[in-house]
Coordinates of C-alpha atoms in Angstrom, one line a residue:
X1 CA -225.9 117.8 8.2
X2 CA -224.7 118.3 4.7
X3 CA -228.1 119.7 3.6
X4 CA -227.7 122.5 6.2
X5 CA -224.3 123.4 5.0
X6 CA -224.5 126.8 3.2
X7 CA -222.9 127.4 -0.2
X8 CA -220.6 130.0 1.3
X9 CA -219.3 127.6 3.9
X10 CA -218.7 125.0 1.2
X11 CA -216.7 127.5 -0.9
X12 CA -214.6 128.6 2.1
X13 CA -213.9 125.0 2.9
X14 CA -212.7 124.3 -0.6
X15 CA -210.6 127.5 -0.4
X16 CA -208.9 126.3 2.8
X17 CA -208.2 122.9 1.2
X18 CA -206.7 124.6 -1.9
X19 CA -204.4 126.8 0.2
X20 CA -203.1 123.9 2.3
X21 CA -202.6 121.8 -0.8
X22 CA -200.7 124.6 -2.5
X23 CA -198.5 125.1 0.6
X24 CA -197.7 121.3 0.5
X25 CA -196.8 121.5 -3.2
X26 CA -194.6 124.5 -2.7
X27 CA -192.8 122.7 0.1
X28 CA -192.2 119.8 -2.2
X29 CA -190.7 122.1 -4.8
X30 CA -188.2 124.0 -2.6
X31 CA -187.1 121.0 -0.5
X32 CA -185.0 118.2 -2.0
X33 CA -184.0 115.1 0.0
X34 CA -180.1 114.9 0.1
X35 CA -178.1 111.8 0.0
X36 CA -177.3 110.5 3.5
X37 CA -173.6 109.7 3.0
X38 CA -171.2 110.9 0.4
X39 CA -169.7 107.4 0.1
X40 CA -173.0 105.8 -0.7
X41 CA -173.4 104.1 -4.1
X42 CA -176.6 106.0 -5.0
X43 CA -175.1 109.4 -4.3
X44 CA -174.3 111.9 -7.1
X45 CA -171.5 114.3 -6.1
X46 CA -170.9 117.8 -7.5
X47 CA -168.1 118.5 -9.9
X48 CA -167.7 121.9 -8.2
X49 CA -166.6 120.2 -5.0
X50 CA -163.1 119.8 -6.5
X51 CA -162.8 123.6 -7.1
X52 CA -162.0 123.3 -10.8
X53 CA -160.8 126.3 -12.8
X54 CA -163.7 127.3 -15.1
X55 CA -164.4 129.7 -17.9
X56 CA -167.7 131.2 -19.2
X57 CA -168.0 131.7 -22.9
X58 CA -170.9 133.2 -24.8
X59 CA -171.4 132.9 -28.5
X60 CA -174.1 134.1 -30.9
X61 CA -175.6 132.3 -33.9
X62 CA -178.6 132.6 -36.2
X63 CA -179.4 128.9 -35.5
X64 CA -179.7 127.2 -32.1
X65 CA -177.3 124.4 -33.1
X66 CA -174.7 126.9 -34.4
X67 CA -175.0 125.7 -38.0
X68 CA -173.8 128.4 -40.3
X69 CA -171.2 129.8 -37.9
X70 CA -170.9 131.4 -34.5
X71 CA -169.3 134.5 -33.0
X72 CA -167.7 134.9 -29.6
X73 CA -169.1 137.9 -27.8
X74 CA -167.8 137.5 -24.3
X75 CA -165.4 135.3 -22.3
X76 CA -165.0 135.4 -18.5
X77 CA -161.5 134.1 -18.0
X78 CA -161.3 133.6 -14.2
X79 CA -164.9 132.5 -13.7
X80 CA -165.9 132.1 -10.0
X81 CA -169.2 130.4 -9.5
X82 CA -169.9 132.3 -6.3
X83 CA -168.9 135.8 -7.6
X84 CA -171.7 138.0 -8.9
X85 CA -171.0 140.2 -11.9
X86 CA -172.5 142.3 -14.6
X87 CA -171.0 142.9 -18.1
X88 CA -172.2 145.0 -21.0
X89 CA -171.1 143.8 -24.4
X90 CA -171.9 145.1 -27.9
X91 CA -173.3 142.5 -30.2
X92 CA -173.1 142.7 -33.9
X93 CA -176.3 141.7 -35.6
X94 CA -176.2 139.6 -38.8
X95 CA -178.1 140.7 -41.8
X96 CA -180.6 137.9 -41.4
X97 CA -181.4 139.1 -37.8
X98 CA -181.8 142.7 -39.0
X99 CA -184.3 141.5 -41.6
X100 CA -186.8 140.4 -39.0
X101 CA -184.8 137.2 -38.1
X102 CA -183.7 135.7 -34.9
X103 CA -180.5 135.4 -33.0
X104 CA -179.4 132.9 -30.3
X105 CA -176.9 132.9 -27.5
X106 CA -174.9 129.8 -26.8
X107 CA -173.7 129.8 -23.2
X108 CA -170.8 127.5 -22.2
X109 CA -169.3 126.8 -18.8
X110 CA -166.1 124.7 -19.4
X111 CA -162.7 124.0 -18.1
X112 CA -160.1 126.8 -18.3
X113 CA -157.6 126.4 -21.1
X114 CA -159.9 124.2 -23.2
X115 CA -162.1 125.2 -26.1
X116 CA -165.8 124.7 -25.2
X117 CA -166.3 122.9 -28.4
X118 CA -163.7 120.3 -27.5
X119 CA -164.2 120.0 -23.7
X120 CA -166.0 116.7 -22.8
X121 CA -167.0 118.2 -19.4
X122 CA -168.6 121.4 -20.5
X123 CA -172.3 122.4 -19.9
X124 CA -174.1 124.7 -22.3
X125 CA -177.5 126.1 -22.8
X126 CA -179.2 128.0 -25.7
X127 CA -181.1 131.2 -25.1
X128 CA -183.0 133.3 -27.7
X129 CA -181.8 136.9 -27.8
X130 CA -184.8 138.1 -29.9
X131 CA -188.5 138.0 -29.5
X132 CA -191.4 138.7 -31.8
X133 CA -193.9 141.4 -30.8
X134 CA -196.3 143.8 -32.5
X135 CA -194.7 147.3 -32.3
X136 CA -196.4 149.8 -30.0
X137 CA -198.3 152.4 -32.0
X138 CA -196.7 155.9 -31.8
X139 CA -198.5 158.5 -29.6
X140 CA -199.0 161.9 -31.3
X141 CA -200.4 165.3 -30.5
X142 CA -204.0 165.2 -31.9
X143 CA -203.9 169.0 -32.6
X144 CA -200.4 169.6 -34.0
X145 CA -199.8 166.1 -35.3
X146 CA -196.3 165.9 -33.7
X147 CA -195.3 162.7 -32.1
X148 CA -192.2 163.9 -30.2
X149 CA -190.4 167.0 -29.2
X150 CA -189.0 169.2 -32.0
X151 CA -185.4 168.0 -31.4
X152 CA -186.4 164.4 -31.5
X153 CA -188.5 165.0 -34.6
X154 CA -185.6 166.4 -36.5
X155 CA -183.5 163.4 -35.4
X156 CA -186.3 161.1 -36.7
X157 CA -186.3 162.9 -40.0
X158 CA -182.6 162.3 -40.4
X159 CA -183.1 158.7 -39.5
X160 CA -185.8 158.3 -42.1
X161 CA -183.5 159.8 -44.7
X162 CA -180.9 157.2 -43.8
X163 CA -183.5 154.5 -44.0
X164 CA -184.6 155.6 -47.4
X165 CA -181.1 155.7 -48.7
X166 CA -180.4 152.2 -47.5
X167 CA -183.2 150.9 -49.7
X168 CA -186.9 150.7 -49.2
X169 CA -187.0 147.0 -50.4
X170 CA -185.0 145.9 -47.4
X171 CA -187.3 147.7 -45.1
X172 CA -190.4 146.2 -46.6
X173 CA -188.9 142.7 -46.4
X174 CA -187.6 142.6 -42.9
X175 CA -188.0 145.9 -41.0
X176 CA -191.0 147.2 -39.2
X177 CA -193.0 150.3 -40.1
X178 CA -194.8 152.4 -37.6
X179 CA -198.2 151.3 -38.8
X180 CA -197.5 147.5 -39.1
X181 CA -199.7 145.1 -37.3
X182 CA -197.3 142.1 -37.9
X183 CA -194.9 140.9 -35.2
X184 CA -191.5 142.4 -35.5
X185 CA -188.2 141.1 -34.1
X186 CA -187.2 142.8 -30.8
X187 CA -183.8 142.7 -29.0
X188 CA -183.7 141.2 -25.5
X189 CA -181.2 143.5 -23.9
X190 CA -180.7 141.3 -20.8
X191 CA -179.2 137.9 -20.4
X192 CA -179.4 136.5 -16.8
X193 CA -177.4 133.4 -15.9
X194 CA -177.3 131.3 -12.7
X195 CA -175.4 128.4 -11.4
X196 CA -176.2 126.4 -8.3
X197 CA -173.5 127.3 -5.8
X198 CA -174.5 124.7 -3.2
X199 CA -172.4 121.5 -3.2
X200 CA -175.6 119.4 -2.9
X201 CA -175.4 115.6 -2.8
X202 CA -178.2 114.2 -4.9
X203 CA -179.8 110.8 -4.2
X204 CA -180.5 108.9 -7.4
X205 CA -183.6 107.5 -5.9
X206 CA -185.0 110.9 -5.1
X207 CA -183.7 112.9 -8.0
X208 CA -186.3 115.7 -8.8
X209 CA -187.7 115.5 -12.3
X210 CA -187.4 119.3 -12.8
X211 CA -183.7 119.3 -12.2
X212 CA -183.1 116.1 -14.2
X213 CA -183.2 117.9 -17.6
X214 CA -180.4 120.3 -16.4
X215 CA -178.3 117.5 -14.9
X216 CA -175.2 116.2 -16.8
X217 CA -173.3 113.4 -15.1
X218 CA -170.2 111.4 -15.8
X219 CA -168.6 108.4 -14.2
X220 CA -165.4 109.1 -12.2
X221 CA -164.2 105.7 -10.9
X222 CA -167.0 104.4 -8.7
X223 CA -168.5 107.8 -8.2
X224 CA -171.2 109.5 -10.2
X225 CA -170.4 113.2 -10.6
X226 CA -172.7 115.9 -12.0
X227 CA -171.5 119.0 -13.8
X228 CA -172.4 122.6 -12.8
X229 CA -176.2 123.2 -12.9
X230 CA -176.4 126.1 -15.5
X231 CA -179.7 128.0 -15.7
X232 CA -180.9 130.8 -18.0
X233 CA -183.4 133.0 -16.2
X234 CA -186.1 133.7 -18.8
X235 CA -188.4 135.3 -16.2
X236 CA -186.0 138.3 -16.1
X237 CA -186.7 139.1 -19.8
X238 CA -189.3 141.9 -19.5
X239 CA -191.2 143.7 -22.2
X240 CA -189.9 147.0 -21.0
X241 CA -186.3 145.9 -21.9
X242 CA -187.2 145.0 -25.5
X243 CA -185.7 147.1 -28.3
X244 CA -187.2 147.0 -31.8
X245 CA -184.7 145.8 -34.5
X246 CA -184.7 147.3 -37.9
X247 CA -182.5 147.2 -41.0
X248 CA -180.2 149.9 -39.6
X249 CA -179.6 148.2 -36.2
X250 CA -176.1 146.9 -36.9
X251 CA -175.0 146.7 -33.2
X252 CA -176.9 146.6 -30.0
X253 CA -175.8 146.3 -26.3
X254 CA -176.4 143.2 -24.2
X255 CA -176.3 143.2 -20.4
X256 CA -175.0 139.9 -19.1
X257 CA -175.8 139.3 -15.5
X258 CA -174.6 136.4 -13.4
X259 CA -175.3 135.3 -9.8
X260 CA -175.2 132.0 -8.0
X261 CA -178.5 130.5 -6.9
X262 CA -179.7 128.0 -4.3
X263 CA -181.1 124.6 -5.4
X264 CA -184.5 125.4 -3.9
X265 CA -184.8 128.7 -5.7
X266 CA -183.6 127.0 -8.9
X267 CA -186.4 124.4 -8.7
X268 CA -189.0 127.1 -7.9
X269 CA -187.8 129.2 -10.9
X270 CA -188.0 126.2 -13.2
X271 CA -191.6 125.6 -12.2
X272 CA -192.6 129.2 -12.6
X273 CA -190.8 129.4 -16.0
X274 CA -192.7 126.3 -17.2
X275 CA -196.0 127.8 -15.9
X276 CA -195.5 131.0 -17.9
X277 CA -194.6 129.0 -21.0
X278 CA -197.8 126.9 -20.5
X279 CA -199.9 130.1 -20.3
X280 CA -198.4 131.3 -23.6
X281 CA -199.3 128.0 -25.2
X282 CA -202.9 128.6 -24.0
X283 CA -203.0 132.0 -25.8
X284 CA -201.5 134.4 -23.3
X285 CA -199.7 137.2 -25.1
X286 CA -196.1 138.3 -24.4
X287 CA -197.5 141.2 -22.4
X288 CA -199.9 139.1 -20.3
X289 CA -197.0 136.7 -19.5
X290 CA -194.8 139.8 -18.7
X291 CA -197.2 140.9 -16.0
X292 CA -196.9 137.5 -14.3
X293 CA -193.1 137.6 -14.7
X294 CA -193.1 140.9 -12.9
X295 CA -194.7 139.4 -9.8
X296 CA -191.9 136.8 -9.5
X297 CA -188.9 138.8 -10.6
X298 CA -189.5 142.1 -8.9
X299 CA -190.2 140.6 -5.4
X300 CA -188.3 138.4 -3.0
X301 CA -189.5 134.9 -2.1
X302 CA -191.0 136.0 1.3
X303 CA -192.9 138.8 -0.3
X304 CA -193.9 136.4 -3.1
X305 CA -195.4 134.0 -0.5
X306 CA -197.4 136.9 0.9
X307 CA -198.5 137.8 -2.6
X308 CA -199.8 134.3 -3.1
X309 CA -202.0 134.4 0.1
X310 CA -203.2 137.9 -0.7
X311 CA -204.1 136.8 -4.2
X312 CA -205.9 133.7 -2.9
X313 CA -208.0 135.8 -0.4
X314 CA -208.6 138.4 -3.1
X315 CA -210.1 135.7 -5.3
X316 CA -212.2 134.3 -2.5
X317 CA -213.6 137.7 -1.5
X318 CA -214.2 138.6 -5.2
X319 CA -216.3 135.4 -5.6
X320 CA -218.2 136.0 -2.4
X321 CA -218.8 139.6 -3.2
X322 CA -220.2 138.8 -6.7
X323 CA -222.3 136.0 -5.2
X324 CA -223.9 138.2 -2.4
X325 CA -224.2 141.2 -4.7
X326 CA -226.1 139.1 -7.3
X327 CA -228.3 137.5 -4.5
X328 CA -229.2 140.9 -3.1
X329 CA -230.1 142.4 -6.5
X330 CA -232.0 139.3 -7.5
X331 CA -234.3 139.7 -4.6
X332 CA -234.5 143.4 -4.9
X333 CA -238.1 144.6 -5.7
X334 CA -237.9 148.2 -4.5
X335 CA -235.4 151.0 -4.9
X336 CA -236.3 152.6 -1.6
X337 CA -233.2 154.1 0.0
X338 CA -231.0 153.2 -3.0
X339 CA -229.5 155.8 -5.3
X340 CA -230.5 154.8 -8.8
X341 CA -228.2 157.5 -10.3
X342 CA -225.3 156.0 -8.3
X343 CA -226.1 152.6 -9.8
X344 CA -226.2 154.1 -13.3
X345 CA -222.9 155.9 -12.8
X346 CA -221.3 152.8 -11.4
X347 CA -222.3 150.9 -14.5
X348 CA -221.0 153.7 -16.8
X349 CA -217.7 154.0 -14.9
X350 CA -217.1 150.3 -14.8
X351 CA -217.5 150.0 -18.6
X352 CA -215.2 153.0 -19.2
X353 CA -212.6 151.5 -16.9
X354 CA -212.8 148.2 -18.7
X355 CA -212.4 149.9 -22.1
X356 CA -209.5 151.9 -20.8
X357 CA -207.7 148.8 -19.4
X358 CA -208.3 147.0 -22.7
X359 CA -206.9 150.0 -24.6
X360 CA -203.8 150.0 -22.4
X361 CA -203.4 146.3 -22.9
X362 CA -203.4 145.7 -19.2
X363 CA -202.8 142.2 -17.7
X364 CA -205.6 139.7 -17.9
X365 CA -205.4 139.4 -14.1
X366 CA -206.9 142.9 -14.0
X367 CA -208.9 142.9 -17.2
X368 CA -211.0 139.8 -16.7
X369 CA -212.5 140.8 -13.3
X370 CA -213.2 144.3 -14.7
X371 CA -215.1 142.7 -17.7
X372 CA -217.2 140.5 -15.4
X373 CA -217.9 143.4 -13.1
X374 CA -219.2 145.5 -16.2
X375 CA -221.7 142.8 -17.1
X376 CA -223.0 142.6 -13.5
X377 CA -223.4 146.4 -13.4
X378 CA -225.4 146.4 -16.6
X379 CA -227.7 143.8 -15.1
X380 CA -228.1 146.0 -11.9
X381 CA -229.2 149.0 -14.0
X382 CA -231.8 146.8 -15.6
X383 CA -233.1 145.9 -12.1
X384 CA -232.8 149.4 -10.7
X385 CA -234.8 151.1 -13.4
X386 CA -237.2 148.1 -13.8
X387 CA -236.4 147.8 -17.5
X388 CA -238.2 145.1 -19.5
X389 CA -237.0 144.3 -23.0
X390 CA -239.4 143.1 -25.7
X391 CA -238.3 142.0 -29.1
X392 CA -240.5 142.8 -32.1
X393 CA -239.3 142.0 -35.6
X394 CA -235.7 141.8 -34.4
X395 CA -235.8 145.2 -32.8
X396 CA -235.7 145.7 -29.0
X397 CA -238.4 147.7 -27.2
X398 CA -237.6 149.0 -23.7
X399 CA -240.3 149.4 -21.1
X400 CA -239.5 151.3 -17.8
X401 CA -241.4 150.5 -14.6
X402 CA -243.2 153.1 -12.4
X403 CA -242.0 154.3 -9.0
X404 CA -244.1 154.2 -5.9
X405 CA -244.3 157.0 -3.3
X406 CA -241.3 155.8 -1.2
X407 CA -239.2 155.4 -4.3
X408 CA -240.1 158.9 -5.5
X409 CA -238.9 160.4 -2.1
X410 CA -235.6 158.6 -2.5
X411 CA -235.4 159.8 -6.1
X412 CA -235.8 163.4 -5.0
X413 CA -232.9 163.1 -2.6
X414 CA -230.8 161.4 -5.3
X415 CA -231.6 164.2 -7.8
X416 CA -230.8 166.9 -5.3
X417 CA -227.4 165.3 -4.5
X418 CA -226.5 165.0 -8.2
X419 CA -227.5 168.6 -8.8
X420 CA -224.9 169.8 -6.3
X421 CA -222.3 167.5 -7.6
X422 CA -222.8 168.5 -11.2
X423 CA -221.7 172.1 -10.4
X424 CA -218.3 170.7 -9.4
X425 CA -217.9 167.6 -11.5
X426 CA -218.7 168.7 -15.1
X427 CA -216.3 171.7 -15.3
X428 CA -213.4 169.6 -13.9
X429 CA -214.0 166.8 -16.3
X430 CA -214.3 169.1 -19.4
X431 CA -211.3 171.1 -18.3
X432 CA -209.2 168.0 -17.8
X433 CA -210.1 166.7 -21.2
X434 CA -209.2 170.0 -23.0
X435 CA -205.9 170.1 -21.1
X436 CA -205.0 166.6 -22.1
X437 CA -205.9 167.3 -25.8
X438 CA -203.6 170.3 -25.9
X439 CA -200.6 169.1 -23.9
X440 CA -200.6 165.3 -24.0
X441 CA -200.1 162.7 -26.8
X442 CA -202.3 159.8 -27.6
X443 CA -202.5 157.0 -30.2
X444 CA -205.8 158.1 -31.6
X445 CA -208.9 160.2 -30.9
X446 CA -210.5 157.1 -29.4
X447 CA -207.6 156.8 -27.0
X448 CA -207.9 160.4 -26.0
X449 CA -211.7 160.0 -25.4
X450 CA -211.2 156.8 -23.3
X451 CA -208.4 158.4 -21.3
X452 CA -210.4 161.6 -20.7
X453 CA -213.4 159.6 -19.5
X454 CA -211.4 157.3 -17.3
X455 CA -209.4 160.2 -15.8
X456 CA -212.7 161.8 -14.9
X457 CA -213.9 158.5 -13.4
X458 CA -210.7 157.9 -11.4
X459 CA -210.2 161.5 -10.3
X460 CA -213.8 162.5 -9.6
X461 CA -215.7 159.3 -9.8
X462 CA -215.9 158.8 -6.1
X463 CA -218.1 161.9 -6.0
X464 CA -220.8 159.8 -7.7
X465 CA -220.7 157.5 -4.7
X466 CA -221.7 160.5 -2.5
X467 CA -225.4 160.5 -3.6
X468 CA -225.8 157.2 -1.8
X469 CA -224.2 158.7 1.3
X470 CA -226.5 161.7 1.0
X471 CA -229.6 159.4 0.7
X472 CA -228.4 157.5 3.8
X473 CA -228.1 160.8 5.6
X474 CA -231.5 162.0 4.7
X475 CA -233.2 158.7 5.5
X476 CA -231.1 158.2 8.6
X477 CA -230.8 154.5 7.6
X478 CA -228.5 152.0 6.0
X479 CA -230.7 149.0 6.2
X480 CA -231.4 149.0 2.5
X481 CA -227.7 148.4 1.5
X482 CA -226.2 145.0 0.6
X483 CA -223.9 144.9 3.6
X484 CA -222.5 141.4 3.0
X485 CA -221.4 142.3 -0.5
X486 CA -220.1 145.7 0.8
X487 CA -217.9 144.1 3.5
X488 CA -216.4 141.6 1.0
X489 CA -215.7 144.5 -1.4
X490 CA -214.2 146.5 1.5
X491 CA -211.8 143.6 2.3
X492 CA -210.9 143.5 -1.4
X493 CA -210.4 147.2 -1.5
X494 CA -207.7 146.9 1.1
X495 CA -206.2 143.9 -0.6
X496 CA -206.1 146.0 -3.9
X497 CA -203.9 148.4 -2.0
X498 CA -201.3 145.6 -1.7
X499 CA -201.8 144.6 -5.3
X500 CA -201.3 148.2 -6.4
X501 CA -197.6 147.8 -5.5
X502 CA -197.2 144.4 -7.1
X503 CA -199.1 144.1 -10.4
X504 CA -198.3 146.5 -13.2
X505 CA -201.2 148.7 -13.9
X506 CA -201.9 152.3 -15.0
X507 CA -201.1 154.9 -12.3
X508 CA -204.6 156.3 -12.3
X509 CA -206.0 152.8 -11.6
X510 CA -203.5 152.4 -8.8
X511 CA -204.5 155.7 -7.2
X512 CA -208.2 154.7 -7.5
X513 CA -207.6 151.7 -5.2
X514 CA -206.6 154.1 -2.4
X515 CA -209.5 156.5 -3.2
X516 CA -212.1 153.7 -2.6
X517 CA -210.7 153.2 1.0
X518 CA -212.0 156.6 2.0
X519 CA -215.5 155.9 0.7
X520 CA -215.8 152.6 2.4
X521 CA -214.7 154.1 5.7
X522 CA -217.5 156.7 5.4
X523 CA -220.0 153.9 4.7
X524 CA -218.7 152.1 7.9
X525 CA -219.2 155.3 9.9
X526 CA -222.8 155.6 8.7
X527 CA -223.3 151.9 9.6
X528 CA -222.2 152.8 13.1
X529 CA -224.2 156.1 13.1
X530 CA -227.5 154.5 11.9
X531 CA -227.6 151.1 13.5
X532 CA -230.0 148.5 12.0
X533 CA -233.0 147.5 14.0
X534 CA -232.8 143.7 13.5
X535 CA -236.3 143.2 15.0
X536 CA -237.9 145.4 12.4
X537 CA -239.4 143.7 9.3
X538 CA -237.5 145.0 6.2
X539 CA -238.8 145.5 2.7
X540 CA -238.6 141.8 2.0
X541 CA -240.9 140.9 4.9
X542 CA -237.9 139.4 6.8
X543 CA -237.0 140.0 10.5
X544 CA -233.5 139.0 11.5
X545 CA -234.5 138.4 15.1
X546 CA -237.8 136.6 15.5
X547 CA -238.2 137.7 19.1
X548 CA -236.8 141.0 20.6
X549 CA -234.2 140.5 23.3
X550 CA -235.2 141.4 26.8
X551 CA -238.6 141.3 28.5
X552 CA -241.7 142.1 26.6
X553 CA -243.2 145.5 27.4
X554 CA -246.5 145.4 29.3
X555 CA -249.1 148.0 28.7

């Protein structure tokens, strides 16, 4: 029984188990067993149940323990836990912070009328208001050399004069120059705070470990009381909100946002925050982590659950598509009915897209599959052109195989289709590159070249899929195509449409996801138009149906 189980069935079974296990884990995160009776000895009651008068105070300090002094930047006098608010405060930056240093926020929730430093029933957290990142290289016009509009350029010149007068030594010590590759201190312009508004009764025997670190309790007679559950939402700190700090940045605005939060959402947020931190410890950059943050922060929980299932199925179809595609090309001995130029173009476009995504510092969620796809496409080119590599004295020698008569006929159709396409494609690509060089700004000539190539791939690349459609039309057959891999890729294409609205990616890459839908629909139409005779032996000597259905014809 187990020997007859296919590898695909095994993978699908593992996938189903993984999804069910994840659903069970998620349920365990969002659900907390409450205490049965408020009068029970093992119950921990909320301090907020007594409706105390509270204040919210926020201080800044160059050290997380406030050694060396602290400065009050905001105080919410009549603080209501269930009232949402947003405040914008201007924060003065100490000299140490301006010289590539750090700054911390100390957030206190305490009883009204008491100093937070003297209130025994206060809760506080420390949040970092700065983050270190390598500055983004400036984009310039490669022809004129200007990096901004004329008005902005004049303003920059004035700023440079002020910087020069303030002392070049200070700048070299702590500030950032445009060409530096070293991490520079950036200002986090948002501080998002949450407090659990539910009057939840905790059971000491079932106290969640994730909440335990935020829980502060005290004895009130025979009862155990826990203070408000204060939480700083680090997931809301996005890279797009960061502002570079230099020696002239004496004061910067800080947006303080507050909202109440449910206990289930708090627990989920704690787990996601810990997961992002773990990824950063494994080598993920701030930008990579930021892409994952965007999935959680910019969507509601229901859409987030949908995203999980979509991502899981995307991963499954990706694996099955790679597996079937490799199996098909591994057995492929002849290129009859297959457009070799389409294979070559697909290899070229995949590599260009990978280099473009790498240049744009796209999320690893998009970059890694693109890199794996590039390697597979190079291998396909080797198979399609029957290339053999021999090494002599450390130098490679390439030997190309010969085509048979059927393959030559396919090659003629392929060449004819490419000839027609070249009349349209090349002028458009060259014109687009020249336009971009004159009117747009790039970090370097390499960036312009990659952007021009990838814009050609994205905008007109689907035209290079048309030679295969033309070959199918001339041969009136689609039996030579890897349909299993095609169908998995078709499912993934429609899943990519969903991801195009969720994961941060370049606009051209997002539009390409919708472009591929049209091509797959045409392939499906040809599949219907030219049905496969499953009783006919294909080029591998395989017949899908051993016996034709119906009665045998008698001569």
